[in-house]
Coordinates of C-alpha atoms and ligand atoms in Angstrom, one line a residue:
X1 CA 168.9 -34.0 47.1
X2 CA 165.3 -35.5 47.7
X3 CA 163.5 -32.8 46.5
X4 CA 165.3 -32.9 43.3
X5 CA 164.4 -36.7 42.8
X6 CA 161.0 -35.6 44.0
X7 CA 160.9 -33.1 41.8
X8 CA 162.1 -35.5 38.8
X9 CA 159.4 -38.2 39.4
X10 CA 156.9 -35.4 39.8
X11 CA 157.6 -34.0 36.3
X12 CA 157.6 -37.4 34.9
X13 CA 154.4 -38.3 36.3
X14 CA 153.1 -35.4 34.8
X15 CA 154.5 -35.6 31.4
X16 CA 152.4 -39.3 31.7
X17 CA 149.4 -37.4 31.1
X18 CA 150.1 -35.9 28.4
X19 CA 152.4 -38.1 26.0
X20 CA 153.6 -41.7 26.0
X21 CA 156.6 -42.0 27.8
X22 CA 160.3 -43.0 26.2
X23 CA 160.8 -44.5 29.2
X24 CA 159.2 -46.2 32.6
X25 CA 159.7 -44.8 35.5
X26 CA 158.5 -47.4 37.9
X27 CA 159.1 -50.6 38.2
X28 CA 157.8 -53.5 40.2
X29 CA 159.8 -56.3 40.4
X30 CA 159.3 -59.7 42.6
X31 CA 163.0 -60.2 43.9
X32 CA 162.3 -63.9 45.0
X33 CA 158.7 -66.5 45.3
X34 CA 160.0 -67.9 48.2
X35 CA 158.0 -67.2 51.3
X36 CA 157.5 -68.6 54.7
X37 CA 154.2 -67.9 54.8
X38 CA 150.9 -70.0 54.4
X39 CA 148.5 -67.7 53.6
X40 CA 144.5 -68.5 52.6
X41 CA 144.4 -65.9 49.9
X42 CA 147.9 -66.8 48.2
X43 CA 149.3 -70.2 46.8
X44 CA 153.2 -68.0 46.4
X45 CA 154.3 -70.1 49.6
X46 CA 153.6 -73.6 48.0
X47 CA 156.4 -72.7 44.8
X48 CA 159.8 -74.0 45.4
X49 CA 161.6 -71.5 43.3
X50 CA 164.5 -72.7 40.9
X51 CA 166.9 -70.2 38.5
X52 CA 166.0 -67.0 39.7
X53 CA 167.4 -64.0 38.6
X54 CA 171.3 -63.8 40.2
X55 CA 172.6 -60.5 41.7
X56 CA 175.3 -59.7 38.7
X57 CA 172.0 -60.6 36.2
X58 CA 170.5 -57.9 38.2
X59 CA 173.0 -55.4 38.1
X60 CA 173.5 -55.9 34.6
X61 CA 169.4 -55.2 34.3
X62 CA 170.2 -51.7 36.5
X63 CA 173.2 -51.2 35.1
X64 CA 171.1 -50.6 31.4
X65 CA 167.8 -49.4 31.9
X66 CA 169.1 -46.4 34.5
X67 CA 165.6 -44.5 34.3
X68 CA 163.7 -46.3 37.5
X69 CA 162.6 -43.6 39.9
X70 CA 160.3 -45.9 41.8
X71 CA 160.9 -49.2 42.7
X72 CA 158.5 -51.3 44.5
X73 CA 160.2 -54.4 45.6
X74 CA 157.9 -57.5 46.4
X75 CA 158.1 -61.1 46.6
X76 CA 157.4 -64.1 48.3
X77 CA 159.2 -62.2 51.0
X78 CA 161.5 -59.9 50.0
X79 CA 163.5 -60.4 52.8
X80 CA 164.3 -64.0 52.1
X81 CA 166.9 -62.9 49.5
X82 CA 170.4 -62.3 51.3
X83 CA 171.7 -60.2 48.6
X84 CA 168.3 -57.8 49.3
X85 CA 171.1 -54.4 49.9
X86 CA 173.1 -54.9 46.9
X87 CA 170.1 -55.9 44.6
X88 CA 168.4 -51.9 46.0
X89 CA 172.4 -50.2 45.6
X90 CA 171.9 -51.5 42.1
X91 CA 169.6 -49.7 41.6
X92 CA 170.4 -46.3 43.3
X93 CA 173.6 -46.7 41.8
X94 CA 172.7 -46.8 38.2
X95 CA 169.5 -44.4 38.4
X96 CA 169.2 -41.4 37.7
X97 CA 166.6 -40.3 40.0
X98 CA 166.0 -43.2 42.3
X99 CA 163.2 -41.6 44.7
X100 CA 161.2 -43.9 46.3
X101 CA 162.2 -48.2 47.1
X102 CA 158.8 -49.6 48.8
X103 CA 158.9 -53.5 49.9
X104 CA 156.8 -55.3 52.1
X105 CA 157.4 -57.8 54.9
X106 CA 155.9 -60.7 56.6
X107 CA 157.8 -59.9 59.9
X108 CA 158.4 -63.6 59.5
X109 CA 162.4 -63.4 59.1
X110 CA 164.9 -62.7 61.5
X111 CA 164.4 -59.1 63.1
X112 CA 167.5 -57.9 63.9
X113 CA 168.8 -58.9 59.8
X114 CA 165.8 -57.2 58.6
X115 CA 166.6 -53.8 61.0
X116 CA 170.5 -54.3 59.8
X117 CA 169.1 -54.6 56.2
X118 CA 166.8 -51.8 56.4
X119 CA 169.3 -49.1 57.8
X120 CA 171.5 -50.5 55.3
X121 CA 169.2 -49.1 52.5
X122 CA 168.7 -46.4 54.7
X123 CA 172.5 -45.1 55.0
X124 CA 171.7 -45.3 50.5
X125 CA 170.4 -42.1 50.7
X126 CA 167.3 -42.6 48.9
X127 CA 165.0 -40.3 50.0
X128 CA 162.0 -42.6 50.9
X129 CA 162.0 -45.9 51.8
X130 CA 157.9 -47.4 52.7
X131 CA 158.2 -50.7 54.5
X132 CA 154.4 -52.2 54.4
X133 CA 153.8 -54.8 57.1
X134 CA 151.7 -57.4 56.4
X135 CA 148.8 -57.7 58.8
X136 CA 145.6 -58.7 58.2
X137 CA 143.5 -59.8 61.4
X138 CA 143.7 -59.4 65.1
X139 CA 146.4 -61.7 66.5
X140 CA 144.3 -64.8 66.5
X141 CA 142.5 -63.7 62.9
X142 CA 145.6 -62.8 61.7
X143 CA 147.9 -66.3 62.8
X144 CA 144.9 -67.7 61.1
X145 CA 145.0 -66.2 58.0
X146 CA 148.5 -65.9 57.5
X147 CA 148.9 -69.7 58.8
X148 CA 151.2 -69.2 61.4
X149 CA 151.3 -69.0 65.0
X150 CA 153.0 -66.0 66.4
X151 CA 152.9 -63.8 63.3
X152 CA 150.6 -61.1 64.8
X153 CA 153.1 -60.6 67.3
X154 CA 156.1 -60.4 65.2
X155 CA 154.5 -58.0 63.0
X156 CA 153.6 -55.8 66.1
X157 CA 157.8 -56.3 67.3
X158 CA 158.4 -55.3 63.7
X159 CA 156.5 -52.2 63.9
X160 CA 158.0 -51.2 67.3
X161 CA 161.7 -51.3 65.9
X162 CA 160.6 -49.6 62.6
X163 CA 159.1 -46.9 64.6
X164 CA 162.0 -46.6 66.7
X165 CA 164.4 -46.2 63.7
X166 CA 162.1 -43.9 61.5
X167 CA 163.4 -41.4 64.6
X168 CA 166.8 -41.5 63.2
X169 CA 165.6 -41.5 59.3
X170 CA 162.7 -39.7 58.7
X171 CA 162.9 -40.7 55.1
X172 CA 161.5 -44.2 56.7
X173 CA 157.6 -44.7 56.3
X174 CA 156.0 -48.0 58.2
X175 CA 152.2 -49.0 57.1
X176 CA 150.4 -52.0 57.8
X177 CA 149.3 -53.8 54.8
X178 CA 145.6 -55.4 54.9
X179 CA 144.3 -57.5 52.5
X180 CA 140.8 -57.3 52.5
X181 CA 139.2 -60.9 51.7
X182 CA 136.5 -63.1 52.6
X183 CA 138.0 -64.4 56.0
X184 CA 138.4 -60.7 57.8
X185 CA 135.6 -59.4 56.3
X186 CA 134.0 -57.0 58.8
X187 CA 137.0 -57.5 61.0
X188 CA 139.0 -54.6 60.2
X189 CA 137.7 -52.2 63.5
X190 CA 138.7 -54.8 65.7
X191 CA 142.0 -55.5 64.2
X192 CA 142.8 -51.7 64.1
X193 CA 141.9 -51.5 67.9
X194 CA 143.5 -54.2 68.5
X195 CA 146.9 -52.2 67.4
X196 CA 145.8 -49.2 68.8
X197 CA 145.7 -51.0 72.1
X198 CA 149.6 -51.5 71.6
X199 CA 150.6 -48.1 69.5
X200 CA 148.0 -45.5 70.6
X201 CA 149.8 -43.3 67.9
X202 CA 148.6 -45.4 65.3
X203 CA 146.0 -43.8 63.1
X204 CA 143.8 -45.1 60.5
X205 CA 145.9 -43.6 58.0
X206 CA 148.4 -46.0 59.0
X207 CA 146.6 -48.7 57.2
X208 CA 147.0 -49.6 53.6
X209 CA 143.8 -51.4 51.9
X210 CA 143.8 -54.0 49.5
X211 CA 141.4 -56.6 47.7
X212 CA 142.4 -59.9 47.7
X213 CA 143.1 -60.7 44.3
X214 CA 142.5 -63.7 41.8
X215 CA 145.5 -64.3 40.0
X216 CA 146.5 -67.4 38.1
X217 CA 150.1 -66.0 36.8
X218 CA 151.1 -64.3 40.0
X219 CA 149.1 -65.3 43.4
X220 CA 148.4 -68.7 41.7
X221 CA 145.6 -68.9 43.5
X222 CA 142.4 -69.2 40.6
X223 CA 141.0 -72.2 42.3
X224 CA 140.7 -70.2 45.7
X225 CA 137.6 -68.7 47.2
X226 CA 138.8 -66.3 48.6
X227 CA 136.3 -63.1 47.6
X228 CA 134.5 -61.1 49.8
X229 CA 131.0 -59.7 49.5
X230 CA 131.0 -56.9 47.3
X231 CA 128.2 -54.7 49.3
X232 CA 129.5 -55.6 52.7
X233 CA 133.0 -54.7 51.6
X234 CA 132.3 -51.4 49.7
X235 CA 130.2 -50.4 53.3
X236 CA 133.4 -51.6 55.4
X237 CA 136.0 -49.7 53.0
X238 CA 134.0 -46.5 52.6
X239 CA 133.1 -46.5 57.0
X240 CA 137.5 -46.3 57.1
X241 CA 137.5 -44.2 54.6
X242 CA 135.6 -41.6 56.4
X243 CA 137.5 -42.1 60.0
X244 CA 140.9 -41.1 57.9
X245 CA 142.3 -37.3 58.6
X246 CA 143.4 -35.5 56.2
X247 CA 147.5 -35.1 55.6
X248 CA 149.0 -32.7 52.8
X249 CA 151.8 -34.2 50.2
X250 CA 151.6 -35.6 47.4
X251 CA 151.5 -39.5 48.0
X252 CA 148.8 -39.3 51.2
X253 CA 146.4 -37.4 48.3
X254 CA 147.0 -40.3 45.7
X255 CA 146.4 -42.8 48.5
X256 CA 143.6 -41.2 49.1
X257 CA 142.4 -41.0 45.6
X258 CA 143.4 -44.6 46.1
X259 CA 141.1 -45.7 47.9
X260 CA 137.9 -43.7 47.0
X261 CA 138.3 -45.3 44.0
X262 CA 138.6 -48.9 45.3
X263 CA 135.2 -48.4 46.6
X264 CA 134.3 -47.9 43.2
X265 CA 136.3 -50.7 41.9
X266 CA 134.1 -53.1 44.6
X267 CA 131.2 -52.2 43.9
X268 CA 131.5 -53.0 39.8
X269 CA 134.1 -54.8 39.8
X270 CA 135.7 -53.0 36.9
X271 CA 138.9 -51.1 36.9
X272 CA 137.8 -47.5 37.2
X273 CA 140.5 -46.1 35.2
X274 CA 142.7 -47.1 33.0
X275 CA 146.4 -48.4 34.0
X276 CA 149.3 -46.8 32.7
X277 CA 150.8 -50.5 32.1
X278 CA 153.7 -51.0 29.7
X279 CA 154.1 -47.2 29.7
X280 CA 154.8 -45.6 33.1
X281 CA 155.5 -49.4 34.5
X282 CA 155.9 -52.7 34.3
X283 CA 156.5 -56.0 36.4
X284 CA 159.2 -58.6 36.4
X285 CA 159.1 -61.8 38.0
X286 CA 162.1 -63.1 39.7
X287 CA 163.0 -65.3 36.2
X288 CA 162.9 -62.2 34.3
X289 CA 159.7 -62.6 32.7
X290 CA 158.3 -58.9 31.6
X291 CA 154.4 -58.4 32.3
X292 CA 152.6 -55.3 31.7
X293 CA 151.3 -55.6 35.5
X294 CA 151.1 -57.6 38.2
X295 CA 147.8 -58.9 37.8
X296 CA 148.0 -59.7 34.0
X297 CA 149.6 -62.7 33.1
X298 CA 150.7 -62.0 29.9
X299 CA 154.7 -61.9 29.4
X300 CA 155.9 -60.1 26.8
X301 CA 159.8 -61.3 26.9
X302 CA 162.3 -61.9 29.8
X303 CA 165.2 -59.9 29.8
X304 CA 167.7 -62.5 29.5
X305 CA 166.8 -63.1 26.0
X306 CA 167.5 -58.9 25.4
X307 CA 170.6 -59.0 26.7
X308 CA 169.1 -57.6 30.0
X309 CA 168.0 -54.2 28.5
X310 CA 164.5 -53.5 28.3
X311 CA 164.1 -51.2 25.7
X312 CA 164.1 -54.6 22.8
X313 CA 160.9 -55.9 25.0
X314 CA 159.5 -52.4 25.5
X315 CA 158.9 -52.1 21.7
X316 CA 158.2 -55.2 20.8
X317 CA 155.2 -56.3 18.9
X318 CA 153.9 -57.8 21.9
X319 CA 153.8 -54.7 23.9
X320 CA 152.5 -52.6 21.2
X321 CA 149.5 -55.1 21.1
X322 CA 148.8 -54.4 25.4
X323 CA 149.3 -50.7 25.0
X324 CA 146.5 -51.2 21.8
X325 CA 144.4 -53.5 24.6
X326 CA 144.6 -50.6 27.2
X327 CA 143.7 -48.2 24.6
X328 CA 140.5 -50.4 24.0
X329 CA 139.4 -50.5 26.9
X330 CA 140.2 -54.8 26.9
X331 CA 142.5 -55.1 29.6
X332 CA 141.7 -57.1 32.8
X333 CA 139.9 -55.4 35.6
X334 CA 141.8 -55.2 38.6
X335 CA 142.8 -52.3 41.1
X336 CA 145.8 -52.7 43.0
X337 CA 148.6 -50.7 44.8
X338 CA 151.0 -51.6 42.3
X339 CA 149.4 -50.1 39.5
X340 CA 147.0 -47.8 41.0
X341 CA 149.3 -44.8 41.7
X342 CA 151.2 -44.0 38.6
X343 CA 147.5 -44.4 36.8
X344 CA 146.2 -41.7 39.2
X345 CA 149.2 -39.2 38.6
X346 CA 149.2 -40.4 34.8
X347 CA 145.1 -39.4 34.9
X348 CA 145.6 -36.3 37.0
X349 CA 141.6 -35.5 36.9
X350 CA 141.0 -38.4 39.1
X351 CA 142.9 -36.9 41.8
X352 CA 140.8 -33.3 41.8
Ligands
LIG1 S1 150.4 -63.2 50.3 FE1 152.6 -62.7 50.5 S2 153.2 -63.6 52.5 FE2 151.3 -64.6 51.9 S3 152.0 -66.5 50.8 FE3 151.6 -64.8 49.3 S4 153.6 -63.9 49.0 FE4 153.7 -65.1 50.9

């Protein structure tokens, strides 16, 4: 069953290269803004959110654009939305290929309803589930950044029961998350040893990198100086780089395409390739607002005025006019997760 799906997204992926698509095949969609954190880097936790998408307006949204084989769920904290199960079954229900559900967490919620939630989506039967922990210091670095005391060690009891339960599903993946930004700058060695200390399995491939980003329409945090120093950061990145082994599969060689080209991304500040936005993927806000990515504020509709199908926004003269930006070379630098990996696959000589 999963290597069909596998098999489905891999062909898809590779079509990318070659022909605009009918169709996305990921999508990345902020289930809530609510969040309990109080990070430095991120103003998400100040918005009180208000009219969010409901479950049946979700379902409805599944229920007519069935082509999702990837979805990345993100927030605010995903796991602040109670109807989190029914809003993924949606989903696997209505695809035809569902492969892959990724979602990060701020370990900040209750652990035993995140575990119960978790194996919930397990028992799904979608062959891989990544849960991304959000950890981005050394207990006190980390408390510090993130704003709350305790965090560090609720991410490290969140890993513990994730590890535990990955023995039962092996369709389970658990990385840390670590947003790279001006306040653990030089800091990540002592906040990977100070895992290691706990979870000697843990390897530095068990780490997933990310710049802090400036974003006005999604982080809301433009008036935050938050960026690190490009030189110092590119030597940092590129010293993990080097300590990570090597693992066969296909998603461990675009993480590591990933994040050779991050280094280039630091140093120039450019995006070093271009994204596949509005044609392999897309982002949607938790109103229903359609963006070509995360980091680009630009909506071009909301699918409660289409009658919840995408396809009216997808061809809209709007979306013509990012695909014509892309093309250009004119759309906003940025290199990010999110986006990052269906450009690899959709640019296939970047991963050689
Ligand atoms: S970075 Fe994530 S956890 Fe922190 S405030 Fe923003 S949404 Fe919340």
């Amino acid at each position: 069953m999963g290597t069909g799906k596998l098999l489905g997204l891999g062909l898809t992926a590779l079509k990318s290269n070659f022909s605009q698509l009918e169709h996305p095949y990921k999508l990345t969609f902020s289930i809530t803004y609510g969040c309990q954190s109080r990070c430095l880097t991120c103003n998400i936790w100040q918005i009180k959110p208000k009219g969010e998408l409901s479950l049946q307006e979700i379902q409805e949204f599944a229920h007519k654009n069935p082509y999702f084989r990837w979805l990345e769920i993100t927030g605010g904290e995903p796991f602040l939305r109670s109807d989190i199960v029914e809003v993924i079954r949606a989903f696997k229900e209505t695809s035809k290929g569902l492969y892959i559900v990724t979602m990060p967490t701020n370990s900040l919620s209750n652990h035993e309803m995140i575990i119960g939630k978790i194996r919930q989506v397990l028992e799904m039967g979608i062959p891989r589930l990544s849960i991304t922990l959000s950890l981005d210091g050394y207990r006190e670095l980390h408390d510090k950044i993130r704003g709350i005391p305790g965090n560090f060690d609720k991410v490290m009891d969140m890993y513990k029961r994730l590890a535990e339960l990955r023995k039962q599903y092996p369709g389970l993946f658990v990385v840390f998350g670590y947003t790279m930004s001006k306040f653990n700058q030089g800091l990540f060695e002592k906040t990977y040893q100070s895992v290691k200390e706990l979870f000697p399995e843990v390897t530095y491939n068990n780490f997933h990198l990310n710049v802090a980003q400036i974003s006005d329409s999604y982080y809301q945090n433009g008036e935050l100086d938050i960026r690190p120093d490009r030189k110092e950061l590119s030597t940092e990145v590129e010293s993990i780089v080097r300590k990570r082994h090597f693992e066969l599969g296909a998603i461990p060689i675009v993480e590591g395409a990933f994040l050779k080209k991050l280094v280039d991304y630091i140093k120039t500040g450019e995006s070093p390739i271009k994204s596949r936005s509005l044609d392999a993927s897309l982002f949607m806000d938790s109103y229903g607002n359609v963006y070509p990515s995360i980091m680009w504020g630009r909506i071009v509709g909301n699918i409660r005025n289409t009658d919840f199908d995408l396809m009216p926004i997808w061809k809209n003269a709007d979306a013509e006019e990012v695909r014509k930006l892309i093309k250009d070379g004119k759309e906003p630098n940025s290199w990010t997760a999110c986006e990052a990996y269906q450009s690899l696959v959709g640019s296939i000589g970047n991963l050689l």
